[in-house]
């Protein structure tokens, strides 16, 4: 059954697939479409079940995002530009691919443009 979730995922996938990196666009689309399918499974339960899953996953995702951004020392990109809401999933999928040793040329190009990843030392924060 077609829902607003499938429509949103389809539109987002179309955007991801036109960003110039077909491999990353395909991977991000596949992950998102799998998550939408899981969401539809959760929605098939009782009101309490799907509400608990929906609110729980939403809150957990936001908590993890803000912990990550605090640790990184940067604010989320979507604060300044709503396109960041589309870039975010590509970033997460890209990081997972890089951690798995895939898409090395893309990882190297990103580091060339932005510099290496810096891990914030929370034990000795810079004033």
PDB file of C-alpha atoms in Angstrom:
ATOM      1  CA  UNK A   1       0.000   0.000   0.000  1.00  0.00           C
ATOM      2  CA  UNK A   2       1.305   3.413  -0.945  1.00  0.00           C
ATOM      3  CA  UNK A   3       1.579   5.807   1.976  1.00  0.00           C
ATOM      4  CA  UNK A   4       3.061   9.229   2.674  1.00  0.00           C
ATOM      5  CA  UNK A   5       6.104   7.379   4.056  1.00  0.00           C
ATOM      6  CA  UNK A   6       6.740   5.646   0.733  1.00  0.00           C
ATOM      7  CA  UNK A   7       6.195   8.906  -1.138  1.00  0.00           C
ATOM      8  CA  UNK A   8       8.649  10.794   1.100  1.00  0.00           C
ATOM      9  CA  UNK A   9      11.213   7.984   0.803  1.00  0.00           C
ATOM     10  CA  UNK A  10      10.805   7.953  -2.973  1.00  0.00           C
ATOM     11  CA  UNK A  11      11.288  11.715  -3.258  1.00  0.00           C
ATOM     12  CA  UNK A  12      14.304  11.617  -0.939  1.00  0.00           C
ATOM     13  CA  UNK A  13      15.761   8.716  -2.942  1.00  0.00           C
ATOM     14  CA  UNK A  14      15.376  10.684  -6.157  1.00  0.00           C
ATOM     15  CA  UNK A  15      17.330  13.533  -4.556  1.00  0.00           C
ATOM     16  CA  UNK A  16      20.061  11.202  -3.229  1.00  0.00           C
ATOM     17  CA  UNK A  17      20.433   9.507  -6.610  1.00  0.00           C
ATOM     18  CA  UNK A  18      21.097  12.857  -8.308  1.00  0.00           C
ATOM     19  CA  UNK A  19      23.910  14.032  -6.023  1.00  0.00           C
ATOM     20  CA  UNK A  20      26.673  12.716  -8.286  1.00  0.00           C
ATOM     21  CA  UNK A  21      27.553   9.605  -6.282  1.00  0.00           C
ATOM     22  CA  UNK A  22      25.359   6.777  -7.517  1.00  0.00           C
ATOM     23  CA  UNK A  23      26.895   4.260  -5.083  1.00  0.00           C
ATOM     24  CA  UNK A  24      26.153   6.424  -2.044  1.00  0.00           C
ATOM     25  CA  UNK A  25      22.721   7.383  -3.399  1.00  0.00           C
ATOM     26  CA  UNK A  26      21.791   3.741  -3.946  1.00  0.00           C
ATOM     27  CA  UNK A  27      23.044   2.702  -0.501  1.00  0.00           C
ATOM     28  CA  UNK A  28      21.192   5.545   1.239  1.00  0.00           C
ATOM     29  CA  UNK A  29      18.019   4.789  -0.715  1.00  0.00           C
ATOM     30  CA  UNK A  30      18.225   1.075   0.107  1.00  0.00           C
ATOM     31  CA  UNK A  31      18.677   1.732   3.834  1.00  0.00           C
ATOM     32  CA  UNK A  32      15.834   4.267   3.882  1.00  0.00           C
ATOM     33  CA  UNK A  33      13.449   2.046   1.950  1.00  0.00           C
ATOM     34  CA  UNK A  34      14.243  -0.864   4.312  1.00  0.00           C
ATOM     35  CA  UNK A  35      13.532   1.380   7.305  1.00  0.00           C
ATOM     36  CA  UNK A  36      10.219   2.513   5.788  1.00  0.00           C
ATOM     37  CA  UNK A  37       9.286  -1.142   5.289  1.00  0.00           C
ATOM     38  CA  UNK A  38      10.126  -1.848   8.950  1.00  0.00           C
ATOM     39  CA  UNK A  39       8.091   1.189  10.004  1.00  0.00           C
ATOM     40  CA  UNK A  40       5.097  -0.147   8.095  1.00  0.00           C
ATOM     41  CA  UNK A  41       5.480  -3.483   9.895  1.00  0.00           C
ATOM     42  CA  UNK A  42       5.502  -1.699  13.250  1.00  0.00           C
ATOM     43  CA  UNK A  43       2.456   0.313  12.199  1.00  0.00           C
ATOM     44  CA  UNK A  44       0.549  -2.943  11.711  1.00  0.00           C
ATOM     45  CA  UNK A  45       0.340  -3.481  15.474  1.00  0.00           C
ATOM     46  CA  UNK A  46      -1.972  -1.945  18.000  1.00  0.00           C
ATOM     47  CA  UNK A  47      -2.108   1.804  18.585  1.00  0.00           C
ATOM     48  CA  UNK A  48       0.075   1.462  21.684  1.00  0.00           C
ATOM     49  CA  UNK A  49       2.648  -0.679  19.864  1.00  0.00           C
ATOM     50  CA  UNK A  50       3.165   1.588  16.868  1.00  0.00           C
ATOM     51  CA  UNK A  51       3.052   4.707  19.009  1.00  0.00           C
ATOM     52  CA  UNK A  52       5.695   3.277  21.358  1.00  0.00           C
ATOM     53  CA  UNK A  53       7.905   2.265  18.425  1.00  0.00           C
ATOM     54  CA  UNK A  54       7.447   5.575  16.626  1.00  0.00           C
ATOM     55  CA  UNK A  55       8.062   7.807  19.631  1.00  0.00           C
ATOM     56  CA  UNK A  56      10.821   5.562  20.981  1.00  0.00           C
ATOM     57  CA  UNK A  57      12.815   5.443  17.755  1.00  0.00           C
ATOM     58  CA  UNK A  58      12.305   9.172  17.138  1.00  0.00           C
ATOM     59  CA  UNK A  59      13.508  10.139  20.629  1.00  0.00           C
ATOM     60  CA  UNK A  60      16.433   7.688  20.541  1.00  0.00           C
ATOM     61  CA  UNK A  61      17.535   9.035  17.151  1.00  0.00           C
ATOM     62  CA  UNK A  62      17.443  12.652  18.314  1.00  0.00           C
ATOM     63  CA  UNK A  63      19.298  11.835  21.540  1.00  0.00           C
ATOM     64  CA  UNK A  64      22.015   9.994  19.610  1.00  0.00           C
ATOM     65  CA  UNK A  65      22.238  12.826  17.089  1.00  0.00           C
ATOM     66  CA  UNK A  66      22.708  15.500  19.726  1.00  0.00           C
ATOM     67  CA  UNK A  67      25.206  13.398  21.686  1.00  0.00           C
ATOM     68  CA  UNK A  68      27.164  12.931  18.454  1.00  0.00           C
ATOM     69  CA  UNK A  69      27.041  16.613  17.614  1.00  0.00           C
ATOM     70  CA  UNK A  70      28.103  17.576  21.142  1.00  0.00           C
ATOM     71  CA  UNK A  71      31.001  15.128  20.930  1.00  0.00           C
ATOM     72  CA  UNK A  72      31.901  16.459  17.482  1.00  0.00           C
ATOM     73  CA  UNK A  73      31.659  20.039  18.700  1.00  0.00           C
ATOM     74  CA  UNK A  74      29.407  21.201  15.851  1.00  0.00           C
ATOM     75  CA  UNK A  75      25.740  21.996  15.537  1.00  0.00           C
ATOM     76  CA  UNK A  76      23.555  19.917  13.208  1.00  0.00           C
ATOM     77  CA  UNK A  77      23.650  21.172   9.612  1.00  0.00           C
ATOM     78  CA  UNK A  78      19.866  21.400   9.335  1.00  0.00           C
ATOM     79  CA  UNK A  79      19.853  24.196  11.919  1.00  0.00           C
ATOM     80  CA  UNK A  80      21.112  26.550   9.187  1.00  0.00           C
ATOM     81  CA  UNK A  81      19.763  24.802   6.106  1.00  0.00           C
ATOM     82  CA  UNK A  82      16.868  22.339   5.890  1.00  0.00           C
ATOM     83  CA  UNK A  83      18.660  20.476   3.075  1.00  0.00           C
ATOM     84  CA  UNK A  84      20.735  19.084   5.939  1.00  0.00           C
ATOM     85  CA  UNK A  85      17.760  16.847   6.723  1.00  0.00           C
ATOM     86  CA  UNK A  86      18.426  15.117   3.389  1.00  0.00           C
ATOM     87  CA  UNK A  87      22.205  15.218   3.706  1.00  0.00           C
ATOM     88  CA  UNK A  88      22.170  13.649   7.181  1.00  0.00           C
ATOM     89  CA  UNK A  89      21.111  10.154   6.095  1.00  0.00           C
ATOM     90  CA  UNK A  90      23.728  10.219   3.310  1.00  0.00           C
ATOM     91  CA  UNK A  91      26.348  11.202   5.882  1.00  0.00           C
ATOM     92  CA  UNK A  92      25.408   8.355   8.235  1.00  0.00           C
ATOM     93  CA  UNK A  93      25.314   5.768   5.434  1.00  0.00           C
ATOM     94  CA  UNK A  94      28.594   7.125   4.035  1.00  0.00           C
ATOM     95  CA  UNK A  95      30.277   6.850   7.430  1.00  0.00           C
ATOM     96  CA  UNK A  96      29.047   3.259   7.755  1.00  0.00           C
ATOM     97  CA  UNK A  97      30.416   2.449   4.292  1.00  0.00           C
ATOM     98  CA  UNK A  98      33.762   4.080   5.145  1.00  0.00           C
ATOM     99  CA  UNK A  99      33.954   2.131   8.431  1.00  0.00           C
ATOM    100  CA  UNK A 100      33.376  -1.065   6.429  1.00  0.00           C
ATOM    101  CA  UNK A 101      36.291  -0.138   4.155  1.00  0.00           C
ATOM    102  CA  UNK A 102      34.057   0.716   1.191  1.00  0.00           C
ATOM    103  CA  UNK A 103      34.012   3.871  -0.960  1.00  0.00           C
ATOM    104  CA  UNK A 104      37.618   4.702  -0.017  1.00  0.00           C
ATOM    105  CA  UNK A 105      38.088   7.211  -2.867  1.00  0.00           C
ATOM    106  CA  UNK A 106      35.083   9.192  -1.613  1.00  0.00           C
ATOM    107  CA  UNK A 107      36.371   9.134   1.978  1.00  0.00           C
ATOM    108  CA  UNK A 108      39.769  10.362   0.784  1.00  0.00           C
ATOM    109  CA  UNK A 109      38.177  13.141  -1.285  1.00  0.00           C
ATOM    110  CA  UNK A 110      36.115  14.306   1.703  1.00  0.00           C
ATOM    111  CA  UNK A 111      39.204  14.369   3.930  1.00  0.00           C
ATOM    112  CA  UNK A 112      41.141  16.226   1.250  1.00  0.00           C
ATOM    113  CA  UNK A 113      38.474  18.922   1.110  1.00  0.00           C
ATOM    114  CA  UNK A 114      37.609  19.186   4.808  1.00  0.00           C
ATOM    115  CA  UNK A 115      40.625  17.816   6.637  1.00  0.00           C
ATOM    116  CA  UNK A 116      40.847  14.666   8.733  1.00  0.00           C
ATOM    117  CA  UNK A 117      38.240  13.731  11.298  1.00  0.00           C
ATOM    118  CA  UNK A 118      39.023  15.246  14.664  1.00  0.00           C
ATOM    119  CA  UNK A 119      37.778  13.610  17.824  1.00  0.00           C
ATOM    120  CA  UNK A 120      36.930  16.072  20.576  1.00  0.00           C
ATOM    121  CA  UNK A 121      38.697  15.348  23.866  1.00  0.00           C
ATOM    122  CA  UNK A 122      35.902  15.729  26.404  1.00  0.00           C
ATOM    123  CA  UNK A 123      38.296  15.169  29.307  1.00  0.00           C
ATOM    124  CA  UNK A 124      40.280  18.264  28.270  1.00  0.00           C
ATOM    125  CA  UNK A 125      37.878  20.612  26.472  1.00  0.00           C
ATOM    126  CA  UNK A 126      39.249  23.682  24.739  1.00  0.00           C
ATOM    127  CA  UNK A 127      37.992  26.877  26.368  1.00  0.00           C
TER     128      UNK A 127
END
